[in-house]
Amino acid sequence: MATSTKPNIKTITKEELAQKIKNVQPVQIVNVLDPKFYNLGFIKGSKKIPLDQLDSRLGELDKNIEVVTYCASYDCPASGQAAEKLLTKGFRVSAYEGGIKEWRVAGLPID
């Protein structure tokens, strides 16, 4: 179902992400959208670090805890780009490519 344009980037489904949150597994969920898209909402508990600020804000993330990046939807490449960047910096990372649009449609918790 969820396929990434970058073969080395692991993707995660909304069901897998919801399960991690439900089981209170330590996971850092990062919204990499530009602030002009914040009106779409946020996956509950996610950090807001726009893709273009990721390099300068790496210190806000813990390398010992899995990171899941997301953006707007499958049409948005930012989650994969952010995941690829974090992977090269030594993070354990997955991209949730369905984004906030799929998450919201599924009725999952948002802020």
PDB file of N, CA and C in Angstrom:
ATOM      1  N   MET A   1       0.837  -1.203   0.000  1.00  0.00           N
ATOM      2  CA  MET A   1       0.000   0.000   0.000  1.00  0.00           C
ATOM      3  C   MET A   1       0.873   1.255   0.000  1.00  0.00           C
ATOM      4  N   ALA A   2       1.534   1.539   1.120  1.00  0.00           N
ATOM      5  CA  ALA A   2       2.389   2.720   1.182  1.00  0.00           C
ATOM      6  C   ALA A   2       3.739   2.374   0.579  1.00  0.00           C
ATOM      7  N   THR A   3       4.075   3.037  -0.495  1.00  0.00           N
ATOM      8  CA  THR A   3       5.371   2.802  -1.113  1.00  0.00           C
ATOM      9  C   THR A   3       6.118   4.117  -1.156  1.00  0.00           C
ATOM     10  N   SER A   4       7.402   4.028  -0.971  1.00  0.00           N
ATOM     11  CA  SER A   4       8.220   5.226  -0.958  1.00  0.00           C
ATOM     12  C   SER A   4       8.998   5.341  -2.262  1.00  0.00           C
ATOM     13  N   THR A   5       9.234   6.559  -2.677  1.00  0.00           N
ATOM     14  CA  THR A   5      10.051   6.774  -3.868  1.00  0.00           C
ATOM     15  C   THR A   5      11.520   6.499  -3.557  1.00  0.00           C
ATOM     16  N   LYS A   6      11.879   6.492  -2.296  1.00  0.00           N
ATOM     17  CA  LYS A   6      13.251   6.217  -1.877  1.00  0.00           C
ATOM     18  C   LYS A   6      13.284   4.804  -1.299  1.00  0.00           C
ATOM     19  N   PRO A   7      13.945   3.863  -1.972  1.00  0.00           N
ATOM     20  CA  PRO A   7      13.913   2.473  -1.518  1.00  0.00           C
ATOM     21  C   PRO A   7      14.507   2.237  -0.129  1.00  0.00           C
ATOM     22  N   ASN A   8      15.420   3.110   0.319  1.00  0.00           N
ATOM     23  CA  ASN A   8      16.034   2.919   1.628  1.00  0.00           C
ATOM     24  C   ASN A   8      15.212   3.515   2.768  1.00  0.00           C
ATOM     25  N   ILE A   9      14.126   4.184   2.456  1.00  0.00           N
ATOM     26  CA  ILE A   9      13.293   4.805   3.481  1.00  0.00           C
ATOM     27  C   ILE A   9      12.145   3.854   3.823  1.00  0.00           C
ATOM     28  N   LYS A  10      12.052   3.531   5.105  1.00  0.00           N
ATOM     29  CA  LYS A  10      10.978   2.681   5.593  1.00  0.00           C
ATOM     30  C   LYS A  10       9.708   3.529   5.690  1.00  0.00           C
ATOM     31  N   THR A  11       8.584   2.972   5.254  1.00  0.00           N
ATOM     32  CA  THR A  11       7.323   3.688   5.399  1.00  0.00           C
ATOM     33  C   THR A  11       6.489   2.994   6.467  1.00  0.00           C
ATOM     34  N   ILE A  12       5.532   3.732   6.997  1.00  0.00           N
ATOM     35  CA  ILE A  12       4.655   3.230   8.045  1.00  0.00           C
ATOM     36  C   ILE A  12       3.223   3.581   7.653  1.00  0.00           C
ATOM     37  N   THR A  13       2.290   2.701   7.953  1.00  0.00           N
ATOM     38  CA  THR A  13       0.878   2.958   7.642  1.00  0.00           C
ATOM     39  C   THR A  13       0.222   3.694   8.808  1.00  0.00           C
ATOM     40  N   LYS A  14      -0.959   4.239   8.543  1.00  0.00           N
ATOM     41  CA  LYS A  14      -1.678   4.926   9.619  1.00  0.00           C
ATOM     42  C   LYS A  14      -2.012   3.954  10.740  1.00  0.00           C
ATOM     43  N   GLU A  15      -2.309   2.688  10.379  1.00  0.00           N
ATOM     44  CA  GLU A  15      -2.633   1.686  11.398  1.00  0.00           C
ATOM     45  C   GLU A  15      -1.424   1.399  12.286  1.00  0.00           C
ATOM     46  N   GLU A  16      -0.239   1.280  11.659  1.00  0.00           N
ATOM     47  CA  GLU A  16       0.981   1.017  12.428  1.00  0.00           C
ATOM     48  C   GLU A  16       1.312   2.191  13.344  1.00  0.00           C
ATOM     49  N   LEU A  17       1.158   3.405  12.834  1.00  0.00           N
ATOM     50  CA  LEU A  17       1.442   4.589  13.641  1.00  0.00           C
ATOM     51  C   LEU A  17       0.432   4.715  14.783  1.00  0.00           C
ATOM     52  N   ALA A  18      -0.837   4.507  14.496  1.00  0.00           N
ATOM     53  CA  ALA A  18      -1.870   4.587  15.534  1.00  0.00           C
ATOM     54  C   ALA A  18      -1.609   3.551  16.628  1.00  0.00           C
ATOM     55  N   GLN A  19      -1.140   2.370  16.240  1.00  0.00           N
ATOM     56  CA  GLN A  19      -0.830   1.313  17.207  1.00  0.00           C
ATOM     57  C   GLN A  19       0.331   1.721  18.101  1.00  0.00           C
ATOM     58  N   LYS A  20       1.358   2.335  17.531  1.00  0.00           N
ATOM     59  CA  LYS A  20       2.503   2.802  18.329  1.00  0.00           C
ATOM     60  C   LYS A  20       2.032   3.831  19.358  1.00  0.00           C
ATOM     61  N   ILE A  21       1.175   4.755  18.919  1.00  0.00           N
ATOM     62  CA  ILE A  21       0.670   5.798  19.821  1.00  0.00           C
ATOM     63  C   ILE A  21      -0.189   5.156  20.909  1.00  0.00           C
ATOM     64  N   LYS A  22      -1.074   4.250  20.509  1.00  0.00           N
ATOM     65  CA  LYS A  22      -1.983   3.579  21.447  1.00  0.00           C
ATOM     66  C   LYS A  22      -1.207   2.785  22.496  1.00  0.00           C
ATOM     67  N   ASN A  23      -0.142   2.126  22.071  1.00  0.00           N
ATOM     68  CA  ASN A  23       0.673   1.328  22.986  1.00  0.00           C
ATOM     69  C   ASN A  23       1.683   2.171  23.747  1.00  0.00           C
ATOM     70  N   VAL A  24       1.609   3.478  23.554  1.00  0.00           N
ATOM     71  CA  VAL A  24       2.501   4.435  24.199  1.00  0.00           C
ATOM     72  C   VAL A  24       3.971   4.033  23.987  1.00  0.00           C
ATOM     73  N   GLN A  25       4.263   3.579  22.756  1.00  0.00           N
ATOM     74  CA  GLN A  25       5.654   3.302  22.415  1.00  0.00           C
ATOM     75  C   GLN A  25       6.351   4.641  22.229  1.00  0.00           C
ATOM     76  N   PRO A  26       7.597   4.738  22.706  1.00  0.00           N
ATOM     77  CA  PRO A  26       8.297   5.999  22.490  1.00  0.00           C
ATOM     78  C   PRO A  26       8.522   6.226  20.987  1.00  0.00           C
ATOM     79  N   VAL A  27       7.917   7.269  20.486  1.00  0.00           N
ATOM     80  CA  VAL A  27       8.063   7.617  19.076  1.00  0.00           C
ATOM     81  C   VAL A  27       7.950   9.137  18.960  1.00  0.00           C
ATOM     82  N   GLN A  28       8.797   9.704  18.127  1.00  0.00           N
ATOM     83  CA  GLN A  28       8.754  11.146  17.874  1.00  0.00           C
ATOM     84  C   GLN A  28       8.073  11.337  16.531  1.00  0.00           C
ATOM     85  N   ILE A  29       6.917  11.972  16.537  1.00  0.00           N
ATOM     86  CA  ILE A  29       6.158  12.197  15.310  1.00  0.00           C
ATOM     87  C   ILE A  29       6.413  13.638  14.891  1.00  0.00           C
ATOM     88  N   VAL A  30       6.893  13.803  13.648  1.00  0.00           N
ATOM     89  CA  VAL A  30       7.313  15.134  13.207  1.00  0.00           C
ATOM     90  C   VAL A  30       6.543  15.554  11.964  1.00  0.00           C
ATOM     91  N   ASN A  31       5.813  16.669  12.101  1.00  0.00           N
ATOM     92  CA  ASN A  31       5.115  17.297  10.978  1.00  0.00           C
ATOM     93  C   ASN A  31       6.144  18.165  10.261  1.00  0.00           C
ATOM     94  N   VAL A  32       6.469  17.806   9.011  1.00  0.00           N
ATOM     95  CA  VAL A  32       7.506  18.545   8.277  1.00  0.00           C
ATOM     96  C   VAL A  32       6.917  19.541   7.276  1.00  0.00           C
ATOM     97  N   LEU A  33       5.618  19.806   7.389  1.00  0.00           N
ATOM     98  CA  LEU A  33       4.965  20.759   6.491  1.00  0.00           C
ATOM     99  C   LEU A  33       5.403  22.193   6.765  1.00  0.00           C
ATOM    100  N   ASP A  34       5.341  23.001   5.741  1.00  0.00           N
ATOM    101  CA  ASP A  34       5.540  24.435   5.873  1.00  0.00           C
ATOM    102  C   ASP A  34       4.411  24.983   6.761  1.00  0.00           C
ATOM    103  N   PRO A  35       4.700  25.959   7.626  1.00  0.00           N
ATOM    104  CA  PRO A  35       3.665  26.506   8.511  1.00  0.00           C
ATOM    105  C   PRO A  35       2.388  26.970   7.803  1.00  0.00           C
ATOM    106  N   LYS A  36       2.461  27.338   6.525  1.00  0.00           N
ATOM    107  CA  LYS A  36       1.243  27.782   5.836  1.00  0.00           C
ATOM    108  C   LYS A  36       0.225  26.656   5.711  1.00  0.00           C
ATOM    109  N   PHE A  37       0.638  25.399   5.951  1.00  0.00           N
ATOM    110  CA  PHE A  37      -0.281  24.265   5.884  1.00  0.00           C
ATOM    111  C   PHE A  37      -0.733  23.786   7.263  1.00  0.00           C
ATOM    112  N   TYR A  38      -0.402  24.522   8.305  1.00  0.00           N
ATOM    113  CA  TYR A  38      -0.775  24.105   9.650  1.00  0.00           C
ATOM    114  C   TYR A  38      -2.294  24.087   9.857  1.00  0.00           C
ATOM    115  N   ASN A  39      -3.024  24.752   8.986  1.00  0.00           N
ATOM    116  CA  ASN A  39      -4.486  24.740   9.088  1.00  0.00           C
ATOM    117  C   ASN A  39      -5.067  23.343   8.828  1.00  0.00           C
ATOM    118  N   LEU A  40      -4.267  22.438   8.258  1.00  0.00           N
ATOM    119  CA  LEU A  40      -4.731  21.070   8.020  1.00  0.00           C
ATOM    120  C   LEU A  40      -4.860  20.285   9.319  1.00  0.00           C
ATOM    121  N   GLY A  41      -4.207  20.767  10.380  1.00  0.00           N
ATOM    122  CA  GLY A  41      -4.210  20.064  11.654  1.00  0.00           C
ATOM    123  C   GLY A  41      -2.928  19.275  11.830  1.00  0.00           C
ATOM    124  N   PHE A  42      -2.849  18.570  12.965  1.00  0.00           N
ATOM    125  CA  PHE A  42      -1.647  17.837  13.334  1.00  0.00           C
ATOM    126  C   PHE A  42      -2.018  16.510  13.948  1.00  0.00           C
ATOM    127  N   ILE A  43      -1.215  15.493  13.697  1.00  0.00           N
ATOM    128  CA  ILE A  43      -1.376  14.241  14.421  1.00  0.00           C
ATOM    129  C   ILE A  43      -1.095  14.552  15.879  1.00  0.00           C
ATOM    130  N   LYS A  44      -1.982  14.091  16.755  1.00  0.00           N
ATOM    131  CA  LYS A  44      -1.881  14.404  18.180  1.00  0.00           C
ATOM    132  C   LYS A  44      -0.484  14.088  18.705  1.00  0.00           C
ATOM    133  N   GLY A  45       0.110  15.069  19.376  1.00  0.00           N
ATOM    134  CA  GLY A  45       1.414  14.896  20.000  1.00  0.00           C
ATOM    135  C   GLY A  45       2.613  15.099  19.088  1.00  0.00           C
ATOM    136  N   SER A  46       2.365  15.551  17.860  1.00  0.00           N
ATOM    137  CA  SER A  46       3.500  15.683  16.945  1.00  0.00           C
ATOM    138  C   SER A  46       4.232  17.011  17.126  1.00  0.00           C
ATOM    139  N   LYS A  47       5.522  16.988  16.754  1.00  0.00           N
ATOM    140  CA  LYS A  47       6.354  18.193  16.755  1.00  0.00           C
ATOM    141  C   LYS A  47       6.226  18.851  15.389  1.00  0.00           C
ATOM    142  N   LYS A  48       6.327  20.159  15.362  1.00  0.00           N
ATOM    143  CA  LYS A  48       6.261  20.896  14.093  1.00  0.00           C
ATOM    144  C   LYS A  48       7.668  21.371  13.741  1.00  0.00           C
ATOM    145  N   ILE A  49       8.287  20.685  12.774  1.00  0.00           N
ATOM    146  CA  ILE A  49       9.614  21.089  12.301  1.00  0.00           C
ATOM    147  C   ILE A  49       9.560  21.084  10.772  1.00  0.00           C
ATOM    148  N   PRO A  50       9.331  22.244  10.155  1.00  0.00           N
ATOM    149  CA  PRO A  50       9.268  22.303   8.695  1.00  0.00           C
ATOM    150  C   PRO A  50      10.532  21.728   8.060  1.00  0.00           C
ATOM    151  N   LEU A  51      10.362  21.065   6.922  1.00  0.00           N
ATOM    152  CA  LEU A  51      11.473  20.425   6.220  1.00  0.00           C
ATOM    153  C   LEU A  51      12.666  21.359   6.056  1.00  0.00           C
ATOM    154  N   ASP A  52      12.405  22.618   5.703  1.00  0.00           N
ATOM    155  CA  ASP A  52      13.514  23.547   5.457  1.00  0.00           C
ATOM    156  C   ASP A  52      14.231  23.981   6.742  1.00  0.00           C
ATOM    157  N   GLN A  53      13.683  23.614   7.924  1.00  0.00           N
ATOM    158  CA  GLN A  53      14.334  23.943   9.203  1.00  0.00           C
ATOM    159  C   GLN A  53      14.939  22.708   9.873  1.00  0.00           C
ATOM    160  N   LEU A  54      14.751  21.551   9.235  1.00  0.00           N
ATOM    161  CA  LEU A  54      15.147  20.295   9.866  1.00  0.00           C
ATOM    162  C   LEU A  54      16.624  20.268  10.275  1.00  0.00           C
ATOM    163  N   ASP A  55      17.518  20.656   9.374  1.00  0.00           N
ATOM    164  CA  ASP A  55      18.948  20.628   9.683  1.00  0.00           C
ATOM    165  C   ASP A  55      19.291  21.468  10.912  1.00  0.00           C
ATOM    166  N   SER A  56      18.697  22.638  11.012  1.00  0.00           N
ATOM    167  CA  SER A  56      19.036  23.536  12.116  1.00  0.00           C
ATOM    168  C   SER A  56      18.333  23.153  13.422  1.00  0.00           C
ATOM    169  N   ARG A  57      17.363  22.222  13.355  1.00  0.00           N
ATOM    170  CA  ARG A  57      16.603  21.860  14.558  1.00  0.00           C
ATOM    171  C   ARG A  57      16.770  20.385  14.947  1.00  0.00           C
ATOM    172  N   LEU A  58      17.806  19.737  14.422  1.00  0.00           N
ATOM    173  CA  LEU A  58      18.042  18.321  14.743  1.00  0.00           C
ATOM    174  C   LEU A  58      18.180  18.085  16.241  1.00  0.00           C
ATOM    175  N   GLY A  59      18.681  19.072  16.964  1.00  0.00           N
ATOM    176  CA  GLY A  59      18.864  18.952  18.410  1.00  0.00           C
ATOM    177  C   GLY A  59      17.563  18.753  19.173  1.00  0.00           C
ATOM    178  N   GLU A  60      16.430  19.031  18.550  1.00  0.00           N
ATOM    179  CA  GLU A  60      15.129  18.845  19.206  1.00  0.00           C
ATOM    180  C   GLU A  60      14.678  17.387  19.176  1.00  0.00           C
ATOM    181  N   LEU A  61      15.409  16.554  18.422  1.00  0.00           N
ATOM    182  CA  LEU A  61      15.046  15.151  18.292  1.00  0.00           C
ATOM    183  C   LEU A  61      16.060  14.267  19.008  1.00  0.00           C
ATOM    184  N   ASP A  62      15.577  13.157  19.566  1.00  0.00           N
ATOM    185  CA  ASP A  62      16.411  12.210  20.292  1.00  0.00           C
ATOM    186  C   ASP A  62      16.757  11.040  19.373  1.00  0.00           C
ATOM    187  N   LYS A  63      18.050  10.825  19.141  1.00  0.00           N
ATOM    188  CA  LYS A  63      18.481   9.740  18.239  1.00  0.00           C
ATOM    189  C   LYS A  63      18.156   8.359  18.787  1.00  0.00           C
ATOM    190  N   ASN A  64      17.870   8.267  20.075  1.00  0.00           N
ATOM    191  CA  ASN A  64      17.567   6.972  20.687  1.00  0.00           C
ATOM    192  C   ASN A  64      16.100   6.580  20.545  1.00  0.00           C
ATOM    193  N   ILE A  65      15.286   7.481  20.039  1.00  0.00           N
ATOM    194  CA  ILE A  65      13.844   7.228  19.898  1.00  0.00           C
ATOM    195  C   ILE A  65      13.470   7.313  18.432  1.00  0.00           C
ATOM    196  N   GLU A  66      12.697   6.326  17.976  1.00  0.00           N
ATOM    197  CA  GLU A  66      12.265   6.290  16.574  1.00  0.00           C
ATOM    198  C   GLU A  66      11.553   7.581  16.188  1.00  0.00           C
ATOM    199  N   VAL A  67      11.789   8.024  14.957  1.00  0.00           N
ATOM    200  CA  VAL A  67      11.146   9.221  14.418  1.00  0.00           C
ATOM    201  C   VAL A  67      10.216   8.799  13.280  1.00  0.00           C
ATOM    202  N   VAL A  68       9.022   9.385  13.243  1.00  0.00           N
ATOM    203  CA  VAL A  68       8.102   9.199  12.118  1.00  0.00           C
ATOM    204  C   VAL A  68       7.817  10.575  11.550  1.00  0.00           C
ATOM    205  N   THR A  69       8.128  10.767  10.270  1.00  0.00           N
ATOM    206  CA  THR A  69       7.861  12.043   9.617  1.00  0.00           C
ATOM    207  C   THR A  69       6.554  11.952   8.838  1.00  0.00           C
ATOM    208  N   TYR A  70       5.841  13.074   8.746  1.00  0.00           N
ATOM    209  CA  TYR A  70       4.643  13.123   7.906  1.00  0.00           C
ATOM    210  C   TYR A  70       4.449  14.521   7.366  1.00  0.00           C
ATOM    211  N   CYS A  71       3.660  14.593   6.292  1.00  0.00           N
ATOM    212  CA  CYS A  71       3.317  15.890   5.710  1.00  0.00           C
ATOM    213  C   CYS A  71       1.822  15.898   5.413  1.00  0.00           C
ATOM    214  N   ALA A  72       1.421  16.342   4.231  1.00  0.00           N
ATOM    215  CA  ALA A  72      -0.007  16.500   3.949  1.00  0.00           C
ATOM    216  C   ALA A  72      -0.682  15.214   3.479  1.00  0.00           C
ATOM    217  N   SER A  73      -0.074  14.545   2.495  1.00  0.00           N
ATOM    218  CA  SER A  73      -0.726  13.383   1.884  1.00  0.00           C
ATOM    219  C   SER A  73       0.267  12.628   1.020  1.00  0.00           C
ATOM    220  N   TYR A  74      -0.217  11.591   0.352  1.00  0.00           N
ATOM    221  CA  TYR A  74       0.646  10.822  -0.553  1.00  0.00           C
ATOM    222  C   TYR A  74       1.233  11.690  -1.669  1.00  0.00           C
ATOM    223  N   ASP A  75       0.574  12.795  -2.000  1.00  0.00           N
ATOM    224  CA  ASP A  75       1.048  13.683  -3.065  1.00  0.00           C
ATOM    225  C   ASP A  75       2.199  14.585  -2.613  1.00  0.00           C
ATOM    226  N   CYS A  76       2.457  14.598  -1.321  1.00  0.00           N
ATOM    227  CA  CYS A  76       3.468  15.488  -0.739  1.00  0.00           C
ATOM    228  C   CYS A  76       4.770  14.716  -0.526  1.00  0.00           C
ATOM    229  N   PRO A  77       5.876  15.162  -1.122  1.00  0.00           N
ATOM    230  CA  PRO A  77       7.149  14.435  -0.985  1.00  0.00           C
ATOM    231  C   PRO A  77       7.927  14.752   0.291  1.00  0.00           C
ATOM    232  N   ALA A  78       7.470  15.708   1.086  1.00  0.00           N
ATOM    233  CA  ALA A  78       8.267  16.194   2.219  1.00  0.00           C
ATOM    234  C   ALA A  78       8.549  15.126   3.268  1.00  0.00           C
ATOM    235  N   SER A  79       7.615  14.228   3.540  1.00  0.00           N
ATOM    236  CA  SER A  79       7.858  13.218   4.586  1.00  0.00           C
ATOM    237  C   SER A  79       9.013  12.306   4.194  1.00  0.00           C
ATOM    238  N   GLY A  80       9.055  11.892   2.943  1.00  0.00           N
ATOM    239  CA  GLY A  80      10.154  11.050   2.472  1.00  0.00           C
ATOM    240  C   GLY A  80      11.477  11.785   2.449  1.00  0.00           C
ATOM    241  N   GLN A  81      11.442  13.053   2.046  1.00  0.00           N
ATOM    242  CA  GLN A  81      12.663  13.861   2.011  1.00  0.00           C
ATOM    243  C   GLN A  81      13.224  14.053   3.424  1.00  0.00           C
ATOM    244  N   ALA A  82      12.326  14.317   4.372  1.00  0.00           N
ATOM    245  CA  ALA A  82      12.752  14.505   5.765  1.00  0.00           C
ATOM    246  C   ALA A  82      13.304  13.199   6.330  1.00  0.00           C
ATOM    247  N   ALA A  83      12.630  12.080   6.035  1.00  0.00           N
ATOM    248  CA  ALA A  83      13.087  10.785   6.532  1.00  0.00           C
ATOM    249  C   ALA A  83      14.474  10.461   5.976  1.00  0.00           C
ATOM    250  N   GLU A  84      14.669  10.736   4.706  1.00  0.00           N
ATOM    251  CA  GLU A  84      15.961  10.469   4.084  1.00  0.00           C
ATOM    252  C   GLU A  84      17.060  11.305   4.753  1.00  0.00           C
ATOM    253  N   LYS A  85      16.748  12.565   5.016  1.00  0.00           N
ATOM    254  CA  LYS A  85      17.715  13.466   5.658  1.00  0.00           C
ATOM    255  C   LYS A  85      18.053  12.962   7.068  1.00  0.00           C
ATOM    256  N   LEU A  86      17.025  12.554   7.819  1.00  0.00           N
ATOM    257  CA  LEU A  86      17.257  12.071   9.180  1.00  0.00           C
ATOM    258  C   LEU A  86      18.035  10.758   9.181  1.00  0.00           C
ATOM    259  N   LEU A  87      17.756   9.909   8.210  1.00  0.00           N
ATOM    260  CA  LEU A  87      18.473   8.631   8.089  1.00  0.00           C
ATOM    261  C   LEU A  87      19.969   8.878   7.919  1.00  0.00           C
ATOM    262  N   THR A  88      20.315   9.863   7.090  1.00  0.00           N
ATOM    263  CA  THR A  88      21.737  10.160   6.859  1.00  0.00           C
ATOM    264  C   THR A  88      22.398  10.757   8.105  1.00  0.00           C
ATOM    265  N   LYS A  89      21.581  11.258   9.051  1.00  0.00           N
ATOM    266  CA  LYS A  89      22.115  11.840  10.289  1.00  0.00           C
ATOM    267  C   LYS A  89      22.131  10.817  11.423  1.00  0.00           C
ATOM    268  N   GLY A  90      21.755   9.567  11.113  1.00  0.00           N
ATOM    269  CA  GLY A  90      21.851   8.516  12.124  1.00  0.00           C
ATOM    270  C   GLY A  90      20.593   8.239  12.919  1.00  0.00           C
ATOM    271  N   PHE A  91      19.455   8.757  12.486  1.00  0.00           N
ATOM    272  CA  PHE A  91      18.193   8.504  13.185  1.00  0.00           C
ATOM    273  C   PHE A  91      17.539   7.222  12.671  1.00  0.00           C
ATOM    274  N   ARG A  92      16.771   6.551  13.552  1.00  0.00           N
ATOM    275  CA  ARG A  92      15.878   5.468  13.124  1.00  0.00           C
ATOM    276  C   ARG A  92      14.591   6.173  12.712  1.00  0.00           C
ATOM    277  N   VAL A  93      14.216   6.051  11.457  1.00  0.00           N
ATOM    278  CA  VAL A  93      13.129   6.883  10.948  1.00  0.00           C
ATOM    279  C   VAL A  93      12.244   6.127   9.964  1.00  0.00           C
ATOM    280  N   SER A  94      10.965   6.472   9.994  1.00  0.00           N
ATOM    281  CA  SER A  94       9.988   5.984   9.018  1.00  0.00           C
ATOM    282  C   SER A  94       9.221   7.190   8.498  1.00  0.00           C
ATOM    283  N   ALA A  95       8.720   7.076   7.275  1.00  0.00           N
ATOM    284  CA  ALA A  95       7.883   8.141   6.707  1.00  0.00           C
ATOM    285  C   ALA A  95       6.440   7.648   6.677  1.00  0.00           C
ATOM    286  N   TYR A  96       5.532   8.456   7.230  1.00  0.00           N
ATOM    287  CA  TYR A  96       4.103   8.174   7.118  1.00  0.00           C
ATOM    288  C   TYR A  96       3.602   9.024   5.951  1.00  0.00           C
ATOM    289  N   GLU A  97       3.435   8.393   4.799  1.00  0.00           N
ATOM    290  CA  GLU A  97       3.150   9.134   3.569  1.00  0.00           C
ATOM    291  C   GLU A  97       1.684   9.496   3.378  1.00  0.00           C
ATOM    292  N   GLY A  98       0.798   8.894   4.144  1.00  0.00           N
ATOM    293  CA  GLY A  98      -0.627   9.245   4.032  1.00  0.00           C
ATOM    294  C   GLY A  98      -0.893  10.652   4.546  1.00  0.00           C
ATOM    295  N   GLY A  99      -0.060  11.077   5.480  1.00  0.00           N
ATOM    296  CA  GLY A  99      -0.124  12.439   5.983  1.00  0.00           C
ATOM    297  C   GLY A  99      -1.368  12.783   6.773  1.00  0.00           C
ATOM    298  N   ILE A 100      -1.445  14.056   7.117  1.00  0.00           N
ATOM    299  CA  ILE A 100      -2.537  14.536   7.962  1.00  0.00           C
ATOM    300  C   ILE A 100      -3.890  14.357   7.272  1.00  0.00           C
ATOM    301  N   LYS A 101      -3.950  14.425   5.965  1.00  0.00           N
ATOM    302  CA  LYS A 101      -5.245  14.266   5.274  1.00  0.00           C
ATOM    303  C   LYS A 101      -5.797  12.863   5.484  1.00  0.00           C
ATOM    304  N   GLU A 102      -4.974  11.828   5.264  1.00  0.00           N
ATOM    305  CA  GLU A 102      -5.436  10.455   5.465  1.00  0.00           C
ATOM    306  C   GLU A 102      -5.766  10.209   6.942  1.00  0.00           C
ATOM    307  N   TRP A 103      -4.931  10.727   7.825  1.00  0.00           N
ATOM    308  CA  TRP A 103      -5.106  10.556   9.272  1.00  0.00           C
ATOM    309  C   TRP A 103      -6.449  11.137   9.713  1.00  0.00           C
ATOM    310  N   ARG A 104      -6.750  12.339   9.219  1.00  0.00           N
ATOM    311  CA  ARG A 104      -7.996  13.017   9.596  1.00  0.00           C
ATOM    312  C   ARG A 104      -9.211  12.269   9.058  1.00  0.00           C
ATOM    313  N   VAL A 105      -9.149  11.832   7.788  1.00  0.00           N
ATOM    314  CA  VAL A 105     -10.250  11.094   7.174  1.00  0.00           C
ATOM    315  C   VAL A 105     -10.543   9.807   7.956  1.00  0.00           C
ATOM    316  N   ALA A 106      -9.476   9.198   8.498  1.00  0.00           N
ATOM    317  CA  ALA A 106      -9.627   7.958   9.260  1.00  0.00           C
ATOM    318  C   ALA A 106     -10.196   8.202  10.655  1.00  0.00           C
ATOM    319  N   GLY A 107     -10.338   9.483  11.028  1.00  0.00           N
ATOM    320  CA  GLY A 107     -10.898   9.817  12.339  1.00  0.00           C
ATOM    321  C   GLY A 107      -9.930   9.583  13.488  1.00  0.00           C
ATOM    322  N   LEU A 108      -8.635   9.601  13.194  1.00  0.00           N
ATOM    323  CA  LEU A 108      -7.620   9.382  14.223  1.00  0.00           C
ATOM    324  C   LEU A 108      -7.331  10.691  14.964  1.00  0.00           C
ATOM    325  N   PRO A 109      -6.758  10.610  16.181  1.00  0.00           N
ATOM    326  CA  PRO A 109      -6.599  11.803  17.034  1.00  0.00           C
ATOM    327  C   PRO A 109      -5.731  12.908  16.415  1.00  0.00           C
ATOM    328  N   ILE A 110      -6.286  14.107  16.393  1.00  0.00           N
ATOM    329  CA  ILE A 110      -5.551  15.269  15.886  1.00  0.00           C
ATOM    330  C   ILE A 110      -5.586  16.405  16.910  1.00  0.00           C
ATOM    331  N   ASP A 111      -4.638  17.310  16.749  1.00  0.00           N
ATOM    332  CA  ASP A 111      -4.591  18.536  17.564  1.00  0.00           C
ATOM    333  C   ASP A 111      -4.979  19.693  16.662  1.00  0.00           C
TER     334      ASP A 111
END
